[in-house]
């Protein structure tokens, strides 16, 4: 396995762990603030959009042929 392949795999695993951690933080924020069901849903939607936009940007760049993943 080449170094570039290992780096790509490590990056994907790291980003997945980062995304899971972000969602855990949002859940913990909702729990500590006693947001309720609607408030928790809004926190996940609004704060999760930042992470979603990052993923969409990566997909769009890949589809346009500018990425080298």
PDB file of N, CA and C in Angstrom, residues 1-68:
ATOM      1  N   UNK A   1       0.854  -1.182   0.000  1.00  0.00           N
ATOM      2  CA  UNK A   1       0.000   0.000   0.000  1.00  0.00           C
ATOM      3  C   UNK A   1       0.895   1.239   0.000  1.00  0.00           C
ATOM      4  N   UNK A   2       0.581   2.149  -0.864  1.00  0.00           N
ATOM      5  CA  UNK A   2       1.376   3.366  -0.988  1.00  0.00           C
ATOM      6  C   UNK A   2       0.983   4.362   0.096  1.00  0.00           C
ATOM      7  N   UNK A   3       1.865   5.300   0.345  1.00  0.00           N
ATOM      8  CA  UNK A   3       1.636   6.304   1.376  1.00  0.00           C
ATOM      9  C   UNK A   3       0.408   7.151   1.062  1.00  0.00           C
ATOM     10  N   UNK A   4       0.208   7.502  -0.190  1.00  0.00           N
ATOM     11  CA  UNK A   4      -0.944   8.320  -0.577  1.00  0.00           C
ATOM     12  C   UNK A   4      -2.256   7.590  -0.301  1.00  0.00           C
ATOM     13  N   UNK A   5      -2.274   6.272  -0.525  1.00  0.00           N
ATOM     14  CA  UNK A   5      -3.478   5.493  -0.242  1.00  0.00           C
ATOM     15  C   UNK A   5      -3.757   5.447   1.251  1.00  0.00           C
ATOM     16  N   UNK A   6      -2.708   5.279   2.055  1.00  0.00           N
ATOM     17  CA  UNK A   6      -2.876   5.261   3.513  1.00  0.00           C
ATOM     18  C   UNK A   6      -3.368   6.619   4.017  1.00  0.00           C
ATOM     19  N   UNK A   7      -2.826   7.687   3.452  1.00  0.00           N
ATOM     20  CA  UNK A   7      -3.257   9.023   3.856  1.00  0.00           C
ATOM     21  C   UNK A   7      -4.712   9.264   3.499  1.00  0.00           C
ATOM     22  N   UNK A   8      -5.137   8.797   2.344  1.00  0.00           N
ATOM     23  CA  UNK A   8      -6.526   8.957   1.927  1.00  0.00           C
ATOM     24  C   UNK A   8      -7.473   8.208   2.856  1.00  0.00           C
ATOM     25  N   UNK A   9      -7.107   6.980   3.215  1.00  0.00           N
ATOM     26  CA  UNK A   9      -7.931   6.190   4.132  1.00  0.00           C
ATOM     27  C   UNK A   9      -7.979   6.854   5.502  1.00  0.00           C
ATOM     28  N   UNK A  10      -6.825   7.302   5.997  1.00  0.00           N
ATOM     29  CA  UNK A  10      -6.776   7.954   7.305  1.00  0.00           C
ATOM     30  C   UNK A  10      -7.595   9.244   7.308  1.00  0.00           C
ATOM     31  N   UNK A  11      -7.561   9.984   6.212  1.00  0.00           N
ATOM     32  CA  UNK A  11      -8.345  11.212   6.115  1.00  0.00           C
ATOM     33  C   UNK A  11      -9.836  10.914   6.178  1.00  0.00           C
ATOM     34  N   UNK A  12     -10.273   9.901   5.431  1.00  0.00           N
ATOM     35  CA  UNK A  12     -11.691   9.542   5.440  1.00  0.00           C
ATOM     36  C   UNK A  12     -12.144   9.074   6.822  1.00  0.00           C
ATOM     37  N   UNK A  13     -11.327   8.277   7.491  1.00  0.00           N
ATOM     38  CA  UNK A  13     -11.671   7.817   8.840  1.00  0.00           C
ATOM     39  C   UNK A  13     -11.697   8.995   9.803  1.00  0.00           C
ATOM     40  N   UNK A  14     -10.714   9.879   9.694  1.00  0.00           N
ATOM     41  CA  UNK A  14     -10.662  11.047  10.570  1.00  0.00           C
ATOM     42  C   UNK A  14     -11.851  11.974  10.374  1.00  0.00           C
ATOM     43  N   UNK A  15     -12.249  12.186   9.130  1.00  0.00           N
ATOM     44  CA  UNK A  15     -13.407  13.043   8.870  1.00  0.00           C
ATOM     45  C   UNK A  15     -14.701  12.408   9.381  1.00  0.00           C
ATOM     46  N   UNK A  16     -14.814  11.089   9.263  1.00  0.00           N
ATOM     47  CA  UNK A  16     -15.994  10.403   9.796  1.00  0.00           C
ATOM     48  C   UNK A  16     -16.044  10.517  11.314  1.00  0.00           C
ATOM     49  N   UNK A  17     -14.897  10.384  11.956  1.00  0.00           N
ATOM     50  CA  UNK A  17     -14.851  10.533  13.418  1.00  0.00           C
ATOM     51  C   UNK A  17     -15.174  11.974  13.820  1.00  0.00           C
ATOM     52  N   UNK A  18     -14.681  12.939  13.058  1.00  0.00           N
ATOM     53  CA  UNK A  18     -14.970  14.343  13.330  1.00  0.00           C
ATOM     54  C   UNK A  18     -16.467  14.624  13.202  1.00  0.00           C
ATOM     55  N   UNK A  19     -17.101  14.076  12.164  1.00  0.00           N
ATOM     56  CA  UNK A  19     -18.537  14.267  11.969  1.00  0.00           C
ATOM     57  C   UNK A  19     -19.319  13.658  13.131  1.00  0.00           C
ATOM     58  N   UNK A  20     -18.931  12.463  13.561  1.00  0.00           N
ATOM     59  CA  UNK A  20     -19.599  11.827  14.698  1.00  0.00           C
ATOM     60  C   UNK A  20     -19.428  12.671  15.956  1.00  0.00           C
ATOM     61  N   UNK A  21     -18.245  13.231  16.147  1.00  0.00           N
ATOM     62  CA  UNK A  21     -17.995  14.067  17.316  1.00  0.00           C
ATOM     63  C   UNK A  21     -18.837  15.343  17.274  1.00  0.00           C
ATOM     64  N   UNK A  22     -18.974  15.942  16.103  1.00  0.00           N
ATOM     65  CA  UNK A  22     -19.799  17.144  15.954  1.00  0.00           C
ATOM     66  C   UNK A  22     -21.249  16.832  16.327  1.00  0.00           C
ATOM     67  N   UNK A  23     -21.770  15.694  15.845  1.00  0.00           N
ATOM     68  CA  UNK A  23     -23.142  15.340  16.178  1.00  0.00           C
ATOM     69  C   UNK A  23     -23.298  15.015  17.659  1.00  0.00           C
ATOM     70  N   UNK A  24     -22.266  14.435  18.281  1.00  0.00           N
ATOM     71  CA  UNK A  24     -22.311  14.214  19.721  1.00  0.00           C
ATOM     72  C   UNK A  24     -22.357  15.545  20.473  1.00  0.00           C
ATOM     73  N   UNK A  25     -21.581  16.514  20.018  1.00  0.00           N
ATOM     74  CA  UNK A  25     -21.582  17.827  20.671  1.00  0.00           C
ATOM     75  C   UNK A  25     -22.953  18.484  20.549  1.00  0.00           C
ATOM     76  N   UNK A  26     -23.569  18.391  19.380  1.00  0.00           N
ATOM     77  CA  UNK A  26     -24.904  18.963  19.184  1.00  0.00           C
ATOM     78  C   UNK A  26     -25.902  18.280  20.104  1.00  0.00           C
ATOM     79  N   UNK A  27     -25.833  16.953  20.196  1.00  0.00           N
ATOM     80  CA  UNK A  27     -26.734  16.204  21.090  1.00  0.00           C
ATOM     81  C   UNK A  27     -26.521  16.617  22.538  1.00  0.00           C
ATOM     82  N   UNK A  28     -25.257  16.723  22.946  1.00  0.00           N
ATOM     83  CA  UNK A  28     -24.965  17.107  24.327  1.00  0.00           C
ATOM     84  C   UNK A  28     -25.442  18.520  24.617  1.00  0.00           C
ATOM     85  N   UNK A  29     -25.300  19.427  23.659  1.00  0.00           N
ATOM     86  CA  UNK A  29     -25.790  20.795  23.814  1.00  0.00           C
ATOM     87  C   UNK A  29     -27.299  20.811  23.992  1.00  0.00           C
ATOM     88  N   UNK A  30     -28.002  20.018  23.194  1.00  0.00           N
ATOM     89  CA  UNK A  30     -29.457  19.949  23.303  1.00  0.00           C
ATOM     90  C   UNK A  30     -29.878  19.355  24.641  1.00  0.00           C
ATOM     91  N   UNK A  31     -29.162  18.346  25.089  1.00  0.00           N
ATOM     92  CA  UNK A  31     -29.500  17.689  26.353  1.00  0.00           C
ATOM     93  C   UNK A  31     -29.272  18.623  27.538  1.00  0.00           C
ATOM     94  N   UNK A  32     -28.136  19.317  27.550  1.00  0.00           N
ATOM     95  CA  UNK A  32     -27.813  20.201  28.671  1.00  0.00           C
ATOM     96  C   UNK A  32     -28.709  21.438  28.716  1.00  0.00           C
ATOM     97  N   UNK A  33     -29.179  21.879  27.549  1.00  0.00           N
ATOM     98  CA  UNK A  33     -30.035  23.061  27.518  1.00  0.00           C
ATOM     99  C   UNK A  33     -31.505  22.702  27.643  1.00  0.00           C
ATOM    100  N   UNK A  34     -31.820  21.400  27.748  1.00  0.00           N
ATOM    101  CA  UNK A  34     -33.202  20.917  27.867  1.00  0.00           C
ATOM    102  C   UNK A  34     -34.065  21.490  26.742  1.00  0.00           C
ATOM    103  N   UNK A  35     -33.606  21.293  25.519  1.00  0.00           N
ATOM    104  CA  UNK A  35     -34.229  21.911  24.354  1.00  0.00           C
ATOM    105  C   UNK A  35     -35.561  21.293  23.967  1.00  0.00           C
ATOM    106  N   UNK A  36     -35.839  20.081  24.362  1.00  0.00           N
ATOM    107  CA  UNK A  36     -37.068  19.428  23.934  1.00  0.00           C
ATOM    108  C   UNK A  36     -36.895  18.820  22.553  1.00  0.00           C
ATOM    109  N   UNK A  37     -37.950  18.193  22.058  1.00  0.00           N
ATOM    110  CA  UNK A  37     -37.850  17.492  20.774  1.00  0.00           C
ATOM    111  C   UNK A  37     -37.676  18.457  19.608  1.00  0.00           C
ATOM    112  N   UNK A  38     -38.497  19.494  19.571  1.00  0.00           N
ATOM    113  CA  UNK A  38     -38.414  20.442  18.464  1.00  0.00           C
ATOM    114  C   UNK A  38     -37.092  21.207  18.502  1.00  0.00           C
ATOM    115  N   UNK A  39     -36.683  21.646  19.666  1.00  0.00           N
ATOM    116  CA  UNK A  39     -35.420  22.368  19.798  1.00  0.00           C
ATOM    117  C   UNK A  39     -34.226  21.519  19.417  1.00  0.00           C
ATOM    118  N   UNK A  40     -34.259  20.245  19.818  1.00  0.00           N
ATOM    119  CA  UNK A  40     -33.177  19.330  19.452  1.00  0.00           C
ATOM    120  C   UNK A  40     -33.124  19.137  17.946  1.00  0.00           C
ATOM    121  N   UNK A  41     -34.289  18.977  17.334  1.00  0.00           N
ATOM    122  CA  UNK A  41     -34.339  18.817  15.881  1.00  0.00           C
ATOM    123  C   UNK A  41     -33.786  20.061  15.189  1.00  0.00           C
ATOM    124  N   UNK A  42     -34.150  21.233  15.679  1.00  0.00           N
ATOM    125  CA  UNK A  42     -33.662  22.475  15.072  1.00  0.00           C
ATOM    126  C   UNK A  42     -32.154  22.617  15.248  1.00  0.00           C
ATOM    127  N   UNK A  43     -31.646  22.226  16.407  1.00  0.00           N
ATOM    128  CA  UNK A  43     -30.194  22.280  16.612  1.00  0.00           C
ATOM    129  C   UNK A  43     -29.477  21.376  15.613  1.00  0.00           C
ATOM    130  N   UNK A  44     -29.991  20.164  15.438  1.00  0.00           N
ATOM    131  CA  UNK A  44     -29.358  19.252  14.488  1.00  0.00           C
ATOM    132  C   UNK A  44     -29.456  19.777  13.062  1.00  0.00           C
ATOM    133  N   UNK A  45     -30.597  20.352  12.705  1.00  0.00           N
ATOM    134  CA  UNK A  45     -30.763  20.862  11.340  1.00  0.00           C
ATOM    135  C   UNK A  45     -29.842  22.060  11.105  1.00  0.00           C
ATOM    136  N   UNK A  46     -29.899  23.031  11.984  1.00  0.00           N
ATOM    137  CA  UNK A  46     -29.163  24.278  11.763  1.00  0.00           C
ATOM    138  C   UNK A  46     -27.656  24.077  11.926  1.00  0.00           C
ATOM    139  N   UNK A  47     -27.230  23.433  13.014  1.00  0.00           N
ATOM    140  CA  UNK A  47     -25.802  23.255  13.231  1.00  0.00           C
ATOM    141  C   UNK A  47     -25.232  22.157  12.336  1.00  0.00           C
ATOM    142  N   UNK A  48     -26.056  21.199  11.954  1.00  0.00           N
ATOM    143  CA  UNK A  48     -25.597  20.143  11.065  1.00  0.00           C
ATOM    144  C   UNK A  48     -25.433  20.604   9.633  1.00  0.00           C
ATOM    145  N   UNK A  49     -26.050  21.745   9.282  1.00  0.00           N
ATOM    146  CA  UNK A  49     -25.927  22.254   7.915  1.00  0.00           C
ATOM    147  C   UNK A  49     -24.488  22.627   7.572  1.00  0.00           C
ATOM    148  N   UNK A  50     -23.734  23.077   8.538  1.00  0.00           N
ATOM    149  CA  UNK A  50     -22.339  23.416   8.284  1.00  0.00           C
ATOM    150  C   UNK A  50     -21.546  22.195   7.860  1.00  0.00           C
ATOM    151  N   UNK A  51     -21.741  21.097   8.557  1.00  0.00           N
ATOM    152  CA  UNK A  51     -21.068  19.855   8.195  1.00  0.00           C
ATOM    153  C   UNK A  51     -21.591  19.327   6.867  1.00  0.00           C
ATOM    154  N   UNK A  52     -22.883  19.431   6.647  1.00  0.00           N
ATOM    155  CA  UNK A  52     -23.491  18.977   5.399  1.00  0.00           C
ATOM    156  C   UNK A  52     -22.951  19.784   4.222  1.00  0.00           C
ATOM    157  N   UNK A  53     -22.784  21.091   4.396  1.00  0.00           N
ATOM    158  CA  UNK A  53     -22.256  21.941   3.322  1.00  0.00           C
ATOM    159  C   UNK A  53     -20.826  21.539   2.972  1.00  0.00           C
ATOM    160  N   UNK A  54     -20.043  21.173   3.971  1.00  0.00           N
ATOM    161  CA  UNK A  54     -18.675  20.722   3.723  1.00  0.00           C
ATOM    162  C   UNK A  54     -18.681  19.453   2.881  1.00  0.00           C
ATOM    163  N   UNK A  55     -19.559  18.520   3.186  1.00  0.00           N
ATOM    164  CA  UNK A  55     -19.641  17.263   2.429  1.00  0.00           C
ATOM    165  C   UNK A  55     -20.114  17.542   1.006  1.00  0.00           C
ATOM    166  N   UNK A  56     -21.131  18.391   0.851  1.00  0.00           N
ATOM    167  CA  UNK A  56     -21.643  18.723  -0.475  1.00  0.00           C
ATOM    168  C   UNK A  56     -20.560  19.390  -1.322  1.00  0.00           C
ATOM    169  N   UNK A  57     -19.791  20.284  -0.718  1.00  0.00           N
ATOM    170  CA  UNK A  57     -18.710  20.952  -1.440  1.00  0.00           C
ATOM    171  C   UNK A  57     -17.702  19.931  -1.960  1.00  0.00           C
ATOM    172  N   UNK A  58     -17.355  18.978  -1.135  1.00  0.00           N
ATOM    173  CA  UNK A  58     -16.406  17.940  -1.543  1.00  0.00           C
ATOM    174  C   UNK A  58     -16.956  17.116  -2.696  1.00  0.00           C
ATOM    175  N   UNK A  59     -18.227  16.772  -2.637  1.00  0.00           N
ATOM    176  CA  UNK A  59     -18.848  15.983  -3.708  1.00  0.00           C
ATOM    177  C   UNK A  59     -18.892  16.779  -5.007  1.00  0.00           C
ATOM    178  N   UNK A  60     -19.256  18.059  -4.927  1.00  0.00           N
ATOM    179  CA  UNK A  60     -19.346  18.894  -6.126  1.00  0.00           C
ATOM    180  C   UNK A  60     -17.975  19.053  -6.773  1.00  0.00           C
ATOM    181  N   UNK A  61     -16.940  19.277  -5.963  1.00  0.00           N
ATOM    182  CA  UNK A  61     -15.587  19.417  -6.510  1.00  0.00           C
ATOM    183  C   UNK A  61     -15.167  18.110  -7.183  1.00  0.00           C
ATOM    184  N   UNK A  62     -15.504  16.985  -6.579  1.00  0.00           N
ATOM    185  CA  UNK A  62     -15.155  15.693  -7.171  1.00  0.00           C
ATOM    186  C   UNK A  62     -15.886  15.478  -8.487  1.00  0.00           C
ATOM    187  N   UNK A  63     -17.166  15.839  -8.536  1.00  0.00           N
ATOM    188  CA  UNK A  63     -17.951  15.670  -9.758  1.00  0.00           C
ATOM    189  C   UNK A  63     -17.465  16.583 -10.885  1.00  0.00           C
ATOM    190  N   UNK A  64     -16.960  17.738 -10.525  1.00  0.00           N
ATOM    191  CA  UNK A  64     -16.456  18.667 -11.536  1.00  0.00           C
ATOM    192  C   UNK A  64     -15.082  18.252 -12.059  1.00  0.00           C
ATOM    193  N   UNK A  65     -14.486  17.278 -11.410  1.00  0.00           N
ATOM    194  CA  UNK A  65     -13.188  16.777 -11.873  1.00  0.00           C
ATOM    195  C   UNK A  65     -12.012  17.514 -11.281  1.00  0.00           C
ATOM    196  N   UNK A  66     -12.242  18.372 -10.333  1.00  0.00           N
ATOM    197  CA  UNK A  66     -11.152  19.118  -9.745  1.00  0.00           C
ATOM    198  C   UNK A  66     -10.483  18.412  -8.588  1.00  0.00           C
ATOM    199  N   UNK A  67     -11.114  17.376  -8.078  1.00  0.00           N
ATOM    200  CA  UNK A  67     -10.551  16.660  -6.939  1.00  0.00           C
ATOM    201  C   UNK A  67      -9.644  15.530  -7.376  1.00  0.00           C
ATOM    202  N   UNK A  68      -8.857  15.048  -6.447  1.00  0.00           N
ATOM    203  CA  UNK A  68      -7.972  13.922  -6.749  1.00  0.00           C
ATOM    204  C   UNK A  68      -8.128  12.832  -5.692  1.00  0.00           C
TER     205      UNK A  68
END
